[in-house]
């Protein structure tokens, strides 16, 4: 699995107890500097700013101002961790004007250097796969921000279609949402790598010739959403599992554990200036 890379594609962070008297002039300076306008929603996180420096570089800021006497509320940012350094001068004042900083959720991306036809993914918790424009979705659109939501797509085709860039080799991306039941204080995030092996099975079909034609047909039917695993009898599902045992198993947990410290150290350093490697409580 050394040729599979893991990264954080999107991260959502919350700053607690940010005073309105700080946020109001802060958002005005951002709007003036980037030439953008805020938009306001009627509830929840009411104030929103979306900064887009380029097609890839963005920062979304939202502020939760509720009714009542409180003058301090939660501020949330969302971005790709690789973009944080571009906005570090703006983010430093948030660190100094909040009581604490918390991890909310992230999208963990696994880049697998095989075509999608060779990457067989299944939900282990009964999530039905939906296929739309070549992308496999595990979970409803309304569950996009919930733990375990997953999508699998052809990364090479996506780059070619959206940016006109051919990376020159096959690449399948598997993205899974990591959203713990309780938010994690950011310095402690290094102690809490996500675990996905109980949610999904991922196999790379490296030797399909060894799989009997009827099992290969079953694999193709599932991958192209012509059928689901639930459509097969218990016997056929057991036989398909046996056939897949000979293929390359991808341990999602192991990949994350091997790369977690590297993935989150820099974001933690930029956002809160601390990484707590002590034992998780």
XYZ file of N, CA and C in Angstrom:
843
model
N 0.814 -1.212 0.000
C 0.000 0.000 0.000
C 0.846 1.261 0.000
N 2.143 1.103 -0.177
C 3.033 2.266 -0.102
C 2.775 3.259 -1.230
N 2.133 2.806 -2.318
C 1.881 3.720 -3.425
C 0.545 4.443 -3.288
N -0.191 4.222 -2.214
C -1.435 4.942 -1.939
C -1.109 6.132 -1.029
N -1.530 7.320 -1.432
C -1.271 8.503 -0.625
C -2.551 8.924 0.112
N -2.361 9.517 1.279
C -3.479 9.952 2.121
C -3.301 11.438 2.424
N -4.394 12.173 2.405
C -4.324 13.600 2.683
C -5.657 14.069 3.266
N -5.640 15.272 3.813
C -6.875 15.921 4.251
C -7.288 16.884 3.150
N -8.434 16.638 2.560
C -8.879 17.458 1.435
C -9.625 18.705 1.907
N -10.287 18.604 3.044
C -11.053 19.723 3.591
C -11.063 19.600 5.107
N -10.938 20.722 5.796
C -10.959 20.703 7.250
C -11.868 21.832 7.748
N -12.621 21.539 8.801
C -13.531 22.525 9.392
C -13.136 22.713 10.853
N -12.913 23.967 11.238
C -12.424 24.324 12.567
C -13.348 25.371 13.175
N -13.551 25.282 14.497
C -14.368 26.261 15.195
C -13.553 27.013 16.247
N -13.757 28.321 16.294
C -13.185 29.182 17.320
C -14.319 29.572 18.265
N -14.150 29.289 19.552
C -15.197 29.549 20.528
C -15.054 30.943 21.146
N -16.208 31.516 21.487
C -16.279 32.782 22.239
C -15.561 33.923 21.537
N -15.933 34.127 20.276
C -15.398 35.247 19.514
C -16.387 36.406 19.635
N -15.920 37.537 20.119
C -16.804 38.681 20.360
C -17.255 39.311 19.042
N -18.511 39.730 19.028
C -19.051 40.427 17.863
C -18.253 41.714 17.595
N -17.816 42.383 18.635
C -17.057 43.618 18.455
C -15.715 43.380 17.767
N -15.224 42.136 17.804
C -14.031 41.788 17.020
C -14.426 41.366 15.617
N -15.441 40.495 15.504
C -15.789 39.920 14.206
C -16.313 40.969 13.231
N -17.098 41.904 13.694
C -17.723 42.866 12.789
C -16.691 43.679 12.003
N -15.709 44.310 12.646
C -14.682 45.013 11.853
C -13.765 44.049 11.099
N -13.571 42.840 11.654
C -12.731 41.835 10.993
C -13.319 41.467 9.639
N -14.618 41.219 9.586
C -15.239 40.831 8.317
C -15.264 41.989 7.325
N -15.381 43.213 7.834
C -15.355 44.363 6.926
C -13.981 44.511 6.269
N -12.922 44.286 7.049
C -11.572 44.367 6.476
C -11.367 43.283 5.421
N -11.871 42.076 5.690
C -11.765 40.992 4.710
C -12.505 41.333 3.421
N -13.710 41.854 3.565
C -14.506 42.212 2.383
C -13.800 43.283 1.553
N -13.233 44.272 2.222
C -12.537 45.343 1.506
C -11.273 44.825 0.821
N -10.526 43.983 1.532
C -9.244 43.509 1.003
C -9.446 42.596 -0.214
N -10.412 41.672 -0.127
C -10.616 40.696 -1.203
C -11.699 41.105 -2.195
N -12.350 42.227 -1.942
C -13.387 42.683 -2.861
C -14.583 41.747 -2.913
N -15.005 41.253 -1.752
C -16.118 40.313 -1.692
C -17.244 40.916 -0.865
N -18.395 40.252 -0.898
C -19.536 40.656 -0.094
C -19.931 39.517 0.829
N -20.338 39.860 2.020
C -20.855 38.843 2.927
C -22.270 38.475 2.509
N -22.675 37.264 2.859
C -24.094 36.930 2.699
C -24.602 36.398 4.028
N -25.873 36.658 4.290
C -26.460 36.401 5.596
C -27.597 35.397 5.475
N -27.563 34.393 6.365
C -28.635 33.412 6.454
C -29.505 33.727 7.673
N -30.748 33.289 7.659
C -31.656 33.688 8.744
C -31.432 32.970 10.063
N -30.673 31.862 10.079
C -30.488 31.133 11.334
C -29.116 30.444 11.343
N -28.777 29.867 12.498
C -27.509 29.133 12.608
C -26.317 30.042 12.400
N -25.379 29.585 11.571
C -24.238 30.424 11.214
C -24.744 31.467 10.212
N -25.003 32.668 10.710
C -25.712 33.678 9.925
C -24.815 34.387 8.921
N -23.613 34.772 9.356
C -22.743 35.586 8.513
C -21.721 34.701 7.798
N -21.615 34.856 6.485
C -20.733 34.009 5.686
C -19.872 34.860 4.758
N -18.597 34.489 4.709
C -17.645 35.093 3.776
C -16.956 33.968 3.023
N -16.923 34.055 1.699
C -16.218 33.040 0.907
C -15.118 33.725 0.113
N -13.888 33.442 0.514
C -12.716 34.039 -0.123
C -12.131 33.031 -1.103
N -11.932 33.453 -2.341
C -11.389 32.556 -3.357
C -10.247 33.265 -4.062
N -9.029 32.882 -3.709
C -7.855 33.506 -4.327
C -7.604 32.971 -5.724
N -7.946 31.689 -5.931
C -7.779 31.057 -7.239
C -8.798 29.932 -7.336
N -8.736 29.163 -8.417
C -9.679 28.061 -8.588
C -9.551 27.033 -7.477
N -8.366 26.925 -6.877
C -8.117 25.917 -5.846
C -8.042 26.497 -4.436
N -7.624 27.732 -4.306
C -7.337 28.308 -2.997
C -8.538 29.078 -2.470
N -9.081 28.613 -1.342
C -10.275 29.263 -0.800
C -10.250 29.204 0.729
N -11.053 30.071 1.316
C -11.289 30.063 2.760
C -12.733 30.501 2.980
N -13.497 29.670 3.680
C -14.874 30.024 3.998
C -14.968 30.302 5.494
N -15.527 31.448 5.830
C -15.682 31.866 7.220
C -17.170 32.058 7.501
N -17.630 31.531 8.627
C -19.019 31.743 9.042
C -19.039 32.059 10.539
N -20.056 32.815 10.929
C -20.144 33.298 12.313
C -21.552 33.064 12.828
N -21.643 32.427 13.975
C -22.940 32.037 14.530
C -23.385 33.067 15.562
N -24.239 33.981 15.119
C -24.751 34.990 16.044
C -26.207 34.658 16.355
N -26.468 34.262 17.584
C -27.821 33.904 17.998
C -28.464 35.061 18.741
N -29.782 34.946 18.891
C -30.495 35.981 19.628
C -30.147 35.875 21.124
N -30.212 36.975 21.814
C -29.923 36.951 23.238
C -28.930 38.024 23.635
N -28.510 37.945 24.864
C -27.647 38.993 25.407
C -26.162 38.749 25.163
N -25.800 37.539 24.788
C -24.382 37.221 24.646
C -23.756 38.041 23.525
N -22.546 38.504 23.757
C -21.814 39.281 22.762
C -20.716 38.460 22.094
N -20.596 37.183 22.476
C -19.570 36.332 21.879
C -20.198 35.047 21.371
N -19.683 34.587 20.201
C -20.297 33.462 19.511
C -19.206 32.620 18.851
N -19.633 31.583 18.153
C -18.703 30.656 17.500
C -18.404 31.107 16.076
N -17.128 31.085 15.734
C -16.691 31.374 14.365
C -16.118 30.093 13.772
N -16.470 29.814 12.533
C -16.046 28.567 11.884
C -15.305 28.883 10.590
N -14.232 28.139 10.339
C -13.535 28.253 9.054
C -13.529 26.896 8.361
N -13.485 26.939 7.043
C -13.424 25.712 6.238
C -12.484 25.966 5.068
N -11.541 25.039 4.858
C -10.584 25.194 3.767
C -9.832 23.888 3.561
N -9.001 23.856 2.536
C -8.030 22.783 2.387
C -6.819 23.135 3.244
N -6.317 22.206 4.073
C -5.179 22.537 4.946
C -3.974 23.106 4.201
N -3.818 22.740 2.933
C -2.692 23.258 2.158
C -2.810 24.765 1.925
N -3.998 25.320 2.101
C -4.209 26.744 1.857
C -4.022 27.594 3.104
N -3.882 26.969 4.255
C -3.867 27.717 5.508
C -2.760 28.770 5.550
N -1.588 28.422 5.021
C -0.474 29.368 5.111
C -0.759 30.629 4.313
N -1.604 30.531 3.271
C -1.945 31.701 2.464
C -2.777 32.702 3.263
N -3.488 32.190 4.269
C -4.377 33.048 5.060
C -3.906 33.194 6.507
N -2.677 32.798 6.776
C -2.203 32.754 8.163
C -2.240 34.124 8.841
N -1.979 35.203 8.104
C -2.005 36.538 8.710
C -3.408 36.933 9.159
N -4.419 36.386 8.491
C -5.794 36.659 8.884
C -6.240 35.740 10.019
N -5.692 34.541 10.051
C -6.125 33.554 11.034
C -5.495 33.780 12.413
N -4.318 34.387 12.457
C -3.653 34.612 13.743
C -4.509 35.438 14.714
N -5.151 36.500 14.265
C -6.010 37.243 15.208
C -7.161 36.400 15.766
N -7.637 35.424 15.014
C -8.707 34.555 15.519
C -8.200 33.738 16.703
N -6.972 33.275 16.601
C -6.373 32.518 17.708
C -6.300 33.374 18.966
N -5.993 34.635 18.780
C -5.829 35.533 19.926
C -7.146 36.085 20.452
N -8.238 35.901 19.707
C -9.525 36.462 20.110
C -10.596 35.395 20.298
N -10.178 34.213 20.692
C -11.115 33.129 20.991
C -10.657 32.418 22.258
N -11.600 31.749 22.910
C -11.252 31.061 24.151
C -10.629 29.698 23.894
N -10.988 29.057 22.771
C -10.457 27.731 22.433
C -10.735 27.438 20.970
N -9.990 26.463 20.415
C -10.102 26.113 18.998
C -10.372 24.620 18.897
N -11.383 24.239 18.089
C -11.853 22.863 18.053
C -11.925 22.324 16.629
N -11.570 21.052 16.497
C -11.736 20.328 15.235
C -13.176 19.851 15.124
N -13.813 20.111 13.975
C -15.198 19.707 13.745
C -15.262 18.487 12.828
N -14.694 18.601 11.640
C -14.717 17.476 10.706
C -13.691 17.717 9.596
N -13.456 16.680 8.810
C -12.571 16.789 7.657
C -12.922 15.707 6.649
N -12.468 15.908 5.428
C -12.574 14.893 4.391
C -11.199 14.249 4.242
N -11.132 12.944 4.494
C -9.868 12.215 4.358
C -9.842 11.575 2.974
N -8.811 11.889 2.194
C -8.717 11.430 0.814
C -7.647 10.364 0.659
N -8.020 9.266 0.014
C -7.093 8.183 -0.323
C -6.935 8.169 -1.844
N -5.723 8.430 -2.326
C -5.463 8.425 -3.764
C -4.812 7.094 -4.140
N -5.571 6.316 -4.913
C -5.189 4.947 -5.253
C -4.808 4.899 -6.730
N -3.556 4.556 -7.071
C -3.094 4.625 -8.460
C -3.554 3.450 -9.327
N -4.863 3.246 -9.351
C -5.493 2.219 -10.195
C -6.773 2.806 -10.772
N -7.229 2.297 -11.924
C -8.512 2.766 -12.462
C -9.667 2.325 -11.566
N -10.788 3.032 -11.657
C -11.935 2.706 -10.816
C -12.433 1.284 -11.033
N -12.265 0.775 -12.237
C -12.712 -0.587 -12.519
C -11.937 -1.620 -11.715
N -10.777 -1.228 -11.188
C -9.968 -2.144 -10.389
C -10.066 -1.871 -8.882
N -10.858 -0.873 -8.507
C -11.017 -0.539 -7.093
C -12.445 -0.889 -6.675
N -12.573 -1.916 -5.844
C -13.889 -2.403 -5.426
C -14.135 -1.977 -3.983
N -15.120 -1.102 -3.791
C -15.431 -0.588 -2.458
C -16.848 -1.004 -2.064
N -17.011 -1.400 -0.823
C -18.326 -1.772 -0.320
C -18.514 -1.218 1.092
N -19.753 -0.868 1.405
C -20.091 -0.426 2.753
C -20.281 -1.643 3.643
N -19.752 -1.579 4.853
C -19.904 -2.657 5.821
C -21.029 -2.368 6.815
N -21.700 -1.237 6.626
C -22.768 -0.847 7.557
C -24.121 -0.709 6.859
N -24.212 -1.214 5.638
C -25.493 -1.204 4.942
C -25.787 0.040 4.137
N -24.806 0.946 3.984
C -25.042 2.120 3.145
C -25.166 1.689 1.687
N -26.229 2.080 1.062
C -26.438 1.733 -0.340
C -25.610 2.658 -1.235
N -24.974 2.079 -2.237
C -24.191 2.869 -3.168
C -25.090 3.493 -4.221
N -24.877 4.790 -4.478
C -25.545 5.481 -5.573
C -24.497 5.927 -6.569
N -24.769 5.696 -7.838
C -23.822 6.059 -8.896
C -24.381 7.239 -9.674
N -23.609 8.328 -9.715
C -24.049 9.515 -10.451
C -22.882 10.098 -11.218
N -23.032 10.150 -12.536
C -21.991 10.674 -13.423
C -20.635 10.049 -13.134
N -20.643 8.750 -12.904
C -19.406 8.000 -12.732
C -18.848 7.976 -11.319
N -19.455 8.728 -10.397
C -18.986 8.764 -9.006
C -19.856 7.865 -8.148
N -19.225 7.065 -7.284
C -19.962 6.241 -6.331
C -20.150 7.035 -5.039
N -21.393 7.134 -4.609
C -21.719 7.820 -3.363
C -22.276 6.816 -2.364
N -21.760 6.870 -1.143
C -22.286 6.046 -0.053
C -22.884 6.991 0.982
N -24.183 7.151 0.907
C -24.870 8.104 1.768
C -25.649 9.094 0.934
N -26.688 9.668 1.528
C -27.525 10.638 0.835
C -26.835 12.003 0.806
N -27.287 12.847 -0.107
C -26.711 14.185 -0.215
C -26.863 14.950 1.090
N -27.970 14.709 1.791
C -28.213 15.380 3.071
C -27.244 14.923 4.161
N -26.527 13.816 3.917
C -25.569 13.285 4.888
C -24.137 13.694 4.574
N -23.976 14.654 3.651
C -22.661 15.042 3.160
C -21.692 15.427 4.270
N -22.195 15.981 5.367
C -21.316 16.426 6.446
C -21.297 15.454 7.617
N -21.887 14.282 7.450
C -21.949 13.307 8.534
C -20.796 12.311 8.450
N -20.427 11.793 9.608
C -19.326 10.834 9.675
C -19.607 9.616 8.789
N -18.616 9.243 8.006
C -18.725 8.049 7.187
C -19.257 8.262 5.789
N -19.744 9.463 5.478
C -20.164 9.727 4.099
C -18.961 9.526 3.185
N -19.176 8.867 2.062
C -18.037 8.491 1.213
C -18.379 8.679 -0.258
N -17.382 9.070 -1.008
C -17.526 9.081 -2.463
C -16.227 8.576 -3.078
N -16.383 7.897 -4.208
C -15.246 7.322 -4.925
C -15.363 7.758 -6.383
N -14.292 8.346 -6.918
C -14.386 8.847 -8.288
C -13.039 8.771 -9.001
N -13.092 8.967 -10.313
C -11.904 8.930 -11.160
C -11.210 10.289 -11.076
N -10.134 10.356 -10.315
C -9.438 11.619 -10.092
C -8.754 12.107 -11.368
N -8.253 11.190 -12.168
C -7.598 11.599 -13.407
C -8.602 12.274 -14.342
N -9.779 11.669 -14.483
C -10.809 12.243 -15.353
C -11.292 13.580 -14.816
N -11.394 13.706 -13.490
C -11.860 14.949 -12.889
C -10.881 16.083 -13.155
N -9.596 15.817 -13.005
C -8.578 16.846 -13.256
C -8.584 17.272 -14.729
N -8.775 16.292 -15.610
C -8.784 16.585 -17.044
C -10.010 17.415 -17.409
N -11.152 17.072 -16.843
C -12.392 17.771 -17.170
C -12.427 19.181 -16.593
N -12.019 19.349 -15.336
C -12.143 20.637 -14.673
C -10.985 21.585 -14.964
N -9.766 21.028 -15.165
C -8.598 21.894 -15.297
C -7.826 21.678 -16.588
N -8.263 20.692 -17.380
C -7.564 20.421 -18.624
C -6.181 19.851 -18.421
N -5.953 19.225 -17.262
C -4.638 18.669 -16.938
C -4.727 17.151 -16.911
N -3.863 16.506 -17.690
C -3.787 15.045 -17.658
C -2.592 14.660 -16.793
N -2.852 14.004 -15.668
C -1.768 13.658 -14.751
C -0.928 12.500 -15.276
N -1.392 11.839 -16.341
C -0.568 10.848 -17.019
C -0.631 9.439 -16.477
N -1.470 9.206 -15.478
C -1.607 7.843 -14.942
C -2.983 7.707 -14.307
N -3.435 6.460 -14.170
C -4.740 6.213 -13.572
C -4.718 6.576 -12.087
N -5.833 7.136 -11.598
C -5.904 7.516 -10.196
C -7.364 7.528 -9.743
N -7.643 6.737 -8.728
C -8.973 6.701 -8.127
C -8.899 7.350 -6.750
N -9.823 8.251 -6.481
C -9.847 8.897 -5.166
C -11.043 8.382 -4.363
N -10.767 8.033 -3.110
C -11.790 7.645 -2.149
C -11.774 8.672 -1.024
N -12.878 9.381 -0.821
C -12.958 10.408 0.211
C -13.991 9.997 1.254
N -13.611 10.059 2.530
C -14.503 9.689 3.623
C -14.531 10.835 4.633
N -15.720 11.191 5.077
C -15.868 12.260 6.067
C -15.531 11.737 7.461
N -14.655 12.457 8.134
C -14.324 12.165 9.528
C -14.975 13.240 10.382
N -16.023 12.867 11.105
C -16.740 13.810 11.956
C -17.023 13.114 13.283
N -16.123 13.251 14.256
C -16.303 12.560 15.537
C -17.577 13.005 16.243
N -18.102 12.122 17.090
C -19.341 12.436 17.807
C -19.175 13.681 18.670
N -18.017 13.838 19.257
C -17.728 15.036 20.043
C -16.547 15.768 19.406
N -16.655 17.083 19.327
C -15.582 17.875 18.762
C -14.309 17.702 19.591
N -13.176 17.810 18.930
C -11.878 17.578 19.572
C -11.129 18.896 19.661
N -10.630 19.212 20.849
C -9.843 20.431 20.971
C -8.598 20.271 20.087
N -8.306 21.279 19.294
C -7.371 21.129 18.181
C -5.981 20.622 18.568
N -5.367 21.111 19.641
C -4.032 20.587 19.965
C -4.008 19.081 20.201
N -5.151 18.484 20.582
C -5.210 17.047 20.858
C -5.563 16.211 19.636
N -5.760 16.846 18.488
C -6.215 16.117 17.299
C -5.248 15.008 16.900
N -3.960 15.208 17.162
C -2.972 14.205 16.792
C -3.227 12.869 17.486
N -3.930 12.899 18.608
C -4.218 11.686 19.375
C -5.458 10.939 18.864
N -6.148 11.504 17.866
C -7.432 10.952 17.449
C -7.509 10.689 15.945
N -6.691 9.794 15.424
C -6.838 9.458 14.001
C -8.160 8.726 13.765
N -8.813 8.964 12.633
C -10.085 8.286 12.366
C -9.875 6.807 12.057
N -10.934 6.034 12.236
C -10.930 4.610 11.907
C -12.069 4.332 10.941
N -11.717 3.811 9.776
C -12.709 3.590 8.723
C -12.891 2.122 8.344
N -12.026 1.245 8.851
C -12.105 -0.160 8.429
C -13.425 -0.807 8.823
N -14.081 -0.299 9.850
C -15.375 -0.838 10.231
C -16.519 -0.303 9.392
N -16.210 0.696 8.553
C -17.243 1.305 7.711
C -17.198 0.809 6.277
N -15.974 0.636 5.752
C -15.828 0.284 4.337
C -14.744 -0.768 4.127
N -14.980 -1.564 3.112
C -13.958 -2.487 2.622
C -13.487 -1.977 1.272
N -12.185 -1.969 1.083
C -11.616 -1.517 -0.184
C -10.643 -2.581 -0.688
N -10.900 -3.082 -1.875
C -10.043 -4.088 -2.502
C -9.556 -3.580 -3.850
N -8.306 -3.871 -4.139
C -7.766 -3.570 -5.463
C -7.700 -4.873 -6.239
N -8.397 -4.897 -7.368
C -8.458 -6.113 -8.177
C -7.209 -6.182 -9.044
N -6.227 -6.916 -8.563
C -4.942 -7.001 -9.253
C -4.827 -8.236 -10.131
N -5.690 -9.211 -9.899
C -5.601 -10.471 -10.650
C -7.015 -10.970 -10.945
N -7.714 -10.268 -11.821
C -9.101 -10.640 -12.121
C -9.204 -11.953 -12.897
N -8.121 -12.357 -13.557
C -8.165 -13.613 -14.310
C -8.357 -14.812 -13.391
N -7.950 -14.651 -12.132
C -8.100 -15.752 -11.186
C -9.525 -15.849 -10.636
N -10.339 -14.835 -10.906
C -11.727 -14.829 -10.429
C -12.615 -15.481 -11.485
N -13.451 -16.368 -11.067
C -14.339 -17.048 -12.008
C -15.220 -16.038 -12.731
N -15.536 -16.308 -14.003
C -16.325 -15.356 -14.793
C -17.618 -14.916 -14.121
N -18.316 -15.827 -13.456
C -19.580 -15.449 -12.822
C -19.351 -14.458 -11.690
N -18.214 -14.597 -10.959
C -17.910 -13.656 -9.889
C -17.475 -12.302 -10.471
N -16.735 -12.350 -11.573
C -16.347 -11.110 -12.228
C -17.577 -10.350 -12.705
N -18.559 -11.073 -13.206
C -19.809 -10.453 -13.652
C -20.532 -9.809 -12.473
N -20.486 -10.468 -11.331
C -21.110 -9.894 -10.135
C -20.407 -8.599 -9.725
N -19.079 -8.617 -9.766
C -18.326 -7.416 -9.420
C -18.677 -6.246 -10.332
N -18.726 -6.511 -11.629
C -19.060 -5.463 -12.590
C -20.477 -4.954 -12.381
N -21.398 -5.853 -12.078
C -22.793 -5.453 -11.858
C -22.918 -4.527 -10.658
N -22.157 -4.825 -9.599
C -22.208 -3.976 -8.404
C -21.532 -2.634 -8.667
N -20.375 -2.649 -9.312
C -19.632 -1.426 -9.543
C -20.362 -0.459 -10.468
N -21.166 -0.984 -11.378
C -21.902 -0.139 -12.309
C -23.346 0.079 -11.863
N -23.646 -0.282 -10.608
C -24.951 -0.078 -9.983
C -26.081 -0.785 -10.725
N -25.758 -1.821 -11.435
C -26.798 -2.634 -12.051
C -27.469 -3.507 -10.993
N -26.689 -3.841 -9.961
C -27.210 -4.616 -8.841
C -26.481 -4.159 -7.574
N -26.990 -4.529 -6.420
C -26.296 -4.300 -5.162
C -25.987 -5.647 -4.534
N -25.114 -5.653 -3.545
C -24.795 -6.909 -2.874
C -26.033 -7.530 -2.238
N -26.986 -6.660 -1.845
C -28.213 -7.171 -1.234
C -29.061 -7.971 -2.219
N -28.805 -7.778 -3.520
C -29.582 -8.508 -4.532
C -29.146 -9.965 -4.670
N -27.969 -10.290 -4.137
C -27.458 -11.642 -4.267
C -27.841 -12.490 -3.059
N -27.925 -13.760 -3.272
C -28.217 -14.688 -2.177
C -27.017 -14.766 -1.238
N -27.248 -15.307 -0.051
C -26.163 -15.473 0.903
C -25.032 -16.305 0.339
N -25.371 -17.305 -0.427
C -24.349 -18.177 -1.032
C -23.458 -17.371 -1.973
N -24.068 -16.600 -2.871
C -23.280 -15.841 -3.840
C -22.433 -14.766 -3.155
N -22.967 -14.160 -2.102
C -22.186 -13.161 -1.383
C -20.973 -13.785 -0.705
N -21.171 -14.975 -0.157
C -20.032 -15.670 0.472
C -18.990 -16.048 -0.571
N -19.439 -16.503 -1.721
C -18.501 -16.880 -2.781
C -17.756 -15.660 -3.334
N -18.480 -14.535 -3.425
C -17.825 -13.317 -3.895
C -16.779 -12.864 -2.891
N -17.095 -12.958 -1.604
C -16.130 -12.592 -0.568
C -14.888 -13.462 -0.665
N -15.063 -14.760 -0.893
C -13.916 -15.650 -1.059
C -13.056 -15.225 -2.241
N -13.715 -14.858 -3.351
C -12.977 -14.437 -4.541
C -12.180 -13.166 -4.277
N -12.731 -12.280 -3.470
C -12.045 -11.023 -3.175
C -10.912 -11.199 -2.172
N -10.940 -12.264 -1.410
C -9.879 -12.502 -0.421
C -8.510 -12.610 -1.074
N -8.491 -13.014 -2.329
C -7.209 -13.174 -3.025
C -6.696 -11.853 -3.605
N -7.513 -10.810 -3.546
C -7.119 -9.514 -4.095
C -6.457 -8.659 -3.010
N -5.884 -7.545 -3.413
C -5.134 -6.685 -2.490
C -6.100 -5.916 -1.588
N -5.978 -6.138 -0.282
C -6.824 -5.439 0.684
C -6.169 -4.130 1.100
N -6.955 -3.063 1.115
C -6.465 -1.758 1.533
C -6.923 -1.507 2.965
N -5.981 -1.412 3.889
C -6.307 -1.105 5.278
C -6.367 0.412 5.437
N -7.579 0.944 5.450
C -7.753 2.389 5.575
C -7.203 2.888 6.907
N -7.441 2.122 7.975
C -6.943 2.521 9.294
C -5.432 2.645 9.315
N -4.754 1.638 8.762
C -3.290 1.635 8.771
C -2.734 2.814 7.981
N -3.327 3.097 6.832
C -2.862 4.216 6.016
C -3.005 5.541 6.756
N -4.138 5.716 7.428
C -4.340 6.954 8.176
C -3.344 7.047 9.329
N -3.178 5.959 10.073
C -2.270 5.972 11.219
C -0.837 6.290 10.803
N -0.428 5.782 9.646
C 0.933 6.017 9.168
C 1.167 7.473 8.754
N 0.093 8.175 8.404
C 0.242 9.525 7.857
C -0.384 10.617 8.715
N -1.058 10.236 9.794
C -1.853 11.200 10.557
C -1.019 12.337 11.135
N 0.077 12.019 11.775
C 0.898 13.067 12.395
C 1.377 14.072 11.361
N 1.834 13.573 10.235
C 2.317 14.468 9.184
C 1.184 15.340 8.640
N -0.018 14.773 8.541
C -1.142 15.498 7.955
C -1.639 16.632 8.829
N -1.596 16.436 10.152
C -2.261 17.428 10.998
C -1.296 18.317 11.788
N -0.012 18.026 11.781
C 0.934 18.839 12.549
C 0.981 20.279 12.057
N 1.111 20.471 10.759
C 1.194 21.837 10.220
C -0.110 22.607 10.426
N -1.291 22.030 10.120
C -2.528 22.764 10.416
C -2.645 23.168 11.880
N -2.283 22.266 12.791
C -2.348 22.600 14.214
C -1.378 23.725 14.562
N -0.205 23.667 13.985
C 0.798 24.699 14.262
C 0.333 26.067 13.774
N -0.274 26.118 12.591
C -0.726 27.390 12.031
C -1.922 27.935 12.803
N -2.857 27.041 13.158
C -4.127 27.494 13.722
C -4.086 27.738 15.225
N -3.286 26.945 15.950
C -3.275 27.141 17.403
C -1.873 27.141 18.002
N -0.859 26.839 17.200
C 0.518 26.922 17.669
C 0.889 25.853 18.667
N 0.134 24.721 18.670
C 0.424 23.663 19.662
C -0.020 22.312 19.137
N 0.754 21.280 19.499
C 0.399 19.893 19.209
C 0.639 19.093 20.485
N -0.399 18.505 21.000
C -0.297 17.749 22.251
C -0.208 16.266 21.939
N 0.988 15.704 22.081
C 1.192 14.296 21.777
C 0.979 13.388 22.985
N 0.451 13.911 24.061
C 0.196 13.103 25.247
C -0.870 12.060 24.991
N -1.089 11.186 25.957
C -2.048 10.109 25.796
C -3.456 10.669 25.689
N -4.213 10.122 24.721
C -5.593 10.555 24.542
C -6.432 10.164 25.749
N -7.307 11.069 26.142
C -8.187 10.789 27.272
C -9.455 10.125 26.815
